[in-house]
XYZ file of N, CA and C in Angstrom:
318
model
N 129.130 113.851 113.861
C 129.862 114.369 112.841
C 129.817 115.863 112.762
N 130.637 116.464 112.280
C 130.730 117.948 112.228
C 129.656 118.428 111.210
N 129.052 119.639 111.395
C 128.065 120.200 110.459
C 128.753 120.684 109.232
N 130.073 120.651 109.145
C 130.890 121.137 108.009
C 131.318 119.968 107.252
N 130.903 118.700 107.358
C 131.383 117.582 106.666
C 130.548 117.587 105.337
N 131.350 117.951 104.247
C 130.736 118.238 102.992
C 131.288 117.172 102.003
N 130.395 116.379 101.451
C 130.825 115.466 100.434
C 130.657 115.879 98.940
N 130.509 117.183 98.791
C 130.584 117.606 97.525
C 131.878 117.268 96.829
N 131.913 116.795 95.535
C 133.188 116.372 94.939
C 133.051 116.518 93.267
N 134.170 116.577 92.779
C 134.252 116.524 91.232
C 135.294 115.401 90.880
N 134.865 114.509 90.016
C 135.857 113.383 89.436
C 136.343 113.977 88.060
N 137.650 114.388 88.054
C 138.194 115.037 86.806
C 138.350 113.942 85.881
N 138.981 112.736 86.328
C 139.250 111.725 85.359
C 139.323 110.357 86.170
N 138.714 109.402 85.646
C 138.884 108.093 86.202
C 138.884 106.989 85.109
N 140.029 106.312 84.958
C 140.230 105.225 83.983
C 140.944 104.169 84.367
N 140.911 102.944 83.709
C 141.670 101.717 84.158
C 142.247 101.212 82.839
N 143.686 101.299 82.772
C 144.260 100.739 81.578
C 144.636 101.823 80.585
N 145.212 101.397 79.502
C 145.639 102.330 78.544
C 144.489 102.962 77.782
N 144.806 104.113 77.284
C 143.698 104.853 76.481
C 143.698 104.214 75.000
N 142.509 104.227 74.476
C 142.291 103.797 73.042
C 141.161 104.752 72.310
N 141.338 104.707 71.061
C 140.404 105.583 70.361
C 138.915 105.069 70.513
N 138.096 106.002 70.869
C 136.708 105.861 71.132
C 136.361 105.468 72.606
N 137.338 105.383 73.393
C 136.953 105.155 74.877
C 136.105 106.103 75.600
N 135.171 105.667 76.346
C 134.420 106.625 77.109
C 134.528 106.164 78.546
N 134.954 107.209 79.361
C 135.141 106.993 80.821
C 133.905 107.676 81.428
N 132.943 106.907 81.863
C 131.605 107.546 82.275
C 131.749 108.556 83.388
N 132.772 108.459 84.237
C 132.772 109.352 85.414
C 133.676 110.559 85.129
N 134.374 110.675 84.089
C 135.229 111.906 83.647
C 134.169 113.077 83.747
N 134.695 114.109 84.474
C 133.983 115.336 84.559
C 132.714 115.303 85.436
N 132.512 114.256 86.200
C 131.237 114.220 87.025
C 131.461 115.253 88.220
N 130.441 116.009 88.519
C 130.385 116.910 89.657
C 129.172 116.541 90.391
N 129.314 116.371 91.713
C 128.276 115.977 92.575
C 128.203 117.012 93.773
N 126.998 117.582 94.002
C 126.899 118.607 95.049
C 125.921 118.018 96.047
N 126.501 117.879 97.303
C 125.773 117.342 98.457
C 124.597 118.333 98.711
N 123.462 117.684 98.832
C 122.191 118.453 98.998
C 121.866 118.526 100.596
N 122.593 117.579 101.232
C 122.206 117.498 102.790
C 123.619 117.687 103.422
N 123.418 118.101 104.771
C 124.616 118.390 105.577
C 125.495 117.326 105.744
N 125.038 115.998 105.858
C 125.853 114.877 106.028
C 125.317 113.873 105.077
N 126.118 113.337 104.026
C 125.686 112.549 102.964
C 126.731 111.437 102.686
N 126.170 110.470 101.873
C 127.004 109.307 101.446
C 126.868 109.180 99.961
N 127.913 109.147 99.247
C 128.016 108.816 97.800
C 128.560 107.470 97.651
N 128.024 106.667 96.843
C 128.729 105.326 96.618
C 128.568 105.213 94.958
N 129.711 104.861 94.469
C 129.909 104.596 93.063
C 130.253 103.139 92.811
N 129.227 102.406 92.139
C 129.436 100.901 92.115
C 130.044 100.828 90.688
N 131.219 100.322 90.479
C 131.910 100.315 89.161
C 132.236 98.897 88.814
N 131.889 98.451 87.572
C 132.056 97.242 86.957
C 133.256 97.467 86.038
N 134.408 96.830 86.245
C 135.465 96.982 85.341
C 135.513 95.563 84.450
N 135.571 95.839 83.126
C 135.649 94.771 82.172
C 137.038 94.877 81.413
N 137.758 93.636 81.537
C 138.946 93.679 80.749
C 138.564 93.595 79.252
N 139.462 94.331 78.391
C 139.223 94.503 77.035
C 140.586 94.290 76.199
N 140.384 93.613 75.119
C 141.526 93.379 74.237
C 141.101 94.011 72.958
N 141.923 94.827 72.400
C 141.723 95.469 70.923
C 142.823 94.907 70.120
N 142.394 94.076 69.143
C 143.460 93.447 68.098
C 143.222 94.118 66.862
N 144.331 95.019 66.590
C 144.374 95.803 65.339
C 144.603 94.917 64.081
N 144.276 95.430 62.932
C 144.582 94.786 61.637
C 146.039 94.345 61.509
N 146.996 95.102 61.928
C 148.301 94.853 61.743
C 148.976 93.850 62.811
N 147.913 93.304 63.746
C 148.279 92.324 64.739
C 148.722 92.840 66.094
N 148.870 94.216 66.286
C 149.102 94.814 67.417
C 147.845 94.612 68.360
N 148.229 94.197 69.660
C 147.173 93.852 70.717
C 147.312 94.894 71.822
N 146.181 95.567 72.135
C 146.137 96.402 73.356
C 145.342 95.845 74.317
N 145.926 95.591 75.554
C 145.186 95.112 76.698
C 144.837 96.361 77.565
N 143.559 96.468 77.872
C 143.113 97.641 78.532
C 141.704 97.265 79.318
N 141.092 98.236 79.834
C 139.908 97.934 80.506
C 138.869 99.013 80.149
N 137.532 98.758 80.264
C 136.446 99.815 80.176
C 135.583 99.438 81.476
N 134.607 100.422 81.749
C 133.910 100.189 82.949
C 132.502 100.814 82.679
N 131.638 100.525 83.463
C 130.205 101.080 83.788
C 130.109 101.412 85.233
N 129.302 102.285 85.518
C 129.026 102.739 86.868
C 127.649 103.116 87.167
N 127.275 102.888 88.466
C 125.918 103.327 88.963
C 126.234 104.310 90.366
N 125.697 105.395 90.390
C 125.933 106.252 91.407
C 124.729 106.124 92.414
N 125.028 106.212 93.725
C 123.973 106.043 94.780
C 124.235 107.228 95.686
N 123.260 108.106 96.096
C 123.391 109.034 97.049
C 122.338 108.899 98.072
N 122.822 109.217 99.268
C 121.950 109.019 100.472
C 122.385 110.012 101.635
N 121.262 110.740 102.124
C 121.417 111.629 103.254
C 121.723 110.740 104.473
N 122.622 111.028 105.360
C 123.007 110.281 106.617
C 122.739 111.152 107.697
N 122.261 110.585 108.838
C 122.223 111.498 110.002
C 120.953 111.013 110.857
N 120.082 110.230 110.409
C 118.936 109.980 111.283
C 119.369 108.801 112.134
N 118.502 108.428 113.153
C 118.910 107.414 114.108
C 119.030 105.939 113.518
N 118.369 105.648 112.484
C 118.484 104.404 111.784
C 119.674 104.273 110.813
N 120.331 105.369 110.711
C 121.634 105.417 109.742
C 122.931 105.372 110.565
N 122.835 104.932 111.785
C 124.041 105.115 112.649
C 125.183 104.263 112.127
N 124.874 103.069 111.452
C 125.982 102.232 110.852
C 126.666 102.879 109.533
N 126.017 103.815 109.010
C 126.595 104.341 107.824
C 127.541 105.472 107.977
N 128.545 105.540 107.268
C 129.482 106.613 107.408
C 129.359 107.641 106.267
N 129.516 108.948 106.551
C 129.348 109.832 105.461
C 130.786 109.784 104.670
N 130.681 110.085 103.397
C 131.814 110.113 102.513
C 131.523 109.772 100.983
N 132.668 109.585 100.288
C 132.588 109.255 98.853
C 133.273 107.926 98.672
N 132.499 106.817 98.315
C 133.089 105.570 98.212
C 133.086 105.052 96.855
N 134.039 104.284 96.413
C 134.134 103.677 95.102
C 134.174 102.114 95.375
N 133.249 101.491 94.785
C 133.205 99.971 95.069
C 133.329 99.334 93.754
N 134.447 98.536 93.569
C 134.984 97.895 92.415
C 134.431 96.571 92.264
N 134.029 96.132 91.087
C 133.736 94.712 90.738
C 134.452 94.398 89.518
N 135.231 93.355 89.407
C 136.020 93.006 88.289
C 135.207 91.882 87.546
N 135.035 92.137 86.220
C 134.302 91.048 85.481
C 135.091 89.911 85.152
N 134.537 88.773 85.220
C 135.192 87.571 84.787
C 135.224 87.277 83.386
N 134.492 88.144 82.565
C 134.371 88.017 81.151
C 135.079 89.161 80.490
N 135.904 88.696 79.450
C 136.679 89.688 78.644
C 135.934 90.183 77.325
N 136.030 91.343 77.005
C 135.569 91.847 75.638
C 136.738 91.883 74.715
N 136.562 91.302 73.486
C 137.603 91.419 72.506
C 137.016 92.126 71.252
N 137.781 93.180 70.963
C 137.478 93.812 69.666
C 138.422 93.527 68.655
N 138.017 93.042 67.432
C 139.039 92.726 66.393
C 138.697 93.632 65.228
N 139.673 94.347 64.725
C 139.608 95.169 63.555
C 139.652 94.378 62.357
N 138.681 94.468 61.414
C 138.742 93.813 60.222
C 138.363 94.826 59.131
N 138.448 94.436 57.898
C 138.060 95.149 56.738
C 137.375 94.167 55.792
N 136.385 94.785 55.075
C 135.757 94.063 54.035
C 136.223 94.510 52.770
N 136.433 93.506 51.829
C 136.745 93.842 50.482
C 135.426 93.667 49.659
N 135.340 94.698 48.758
C 133.936 94.652 48.105
C 134.237 94.180 46.719
C-alpha cells in the first residue's frame, strides 16, 4: 500500500429512518484521525427497529442504533489478510422497540 493511504475521516451524519424528537445518532459529528501510516477503522452498528405511537394515534416507524468503533494499525507481516480502510458492519436487531405516548390524569 502507498504511504499516503490515510484513513482519517469525519462522519457528518448517519441515521436510519425518519427523524423524531429526542433521537440521538451516536456517530453524527465523529472525527477520527489516523495515528498510523496504514490503518483500519471498523464501526459495528446495531440497528433497532423503533415504533413511536403518539397519543393521537399517529405511528412513526423508524430506527435507532448503537455503535462500537475499532481501530487497528495495519502493516505488519501477520496483518497481511487485513485491508486498510473505513468499514461499517451492520447488524439488524430482530427485536423492535415500541414507545407509546401516554398521559396521566391526576
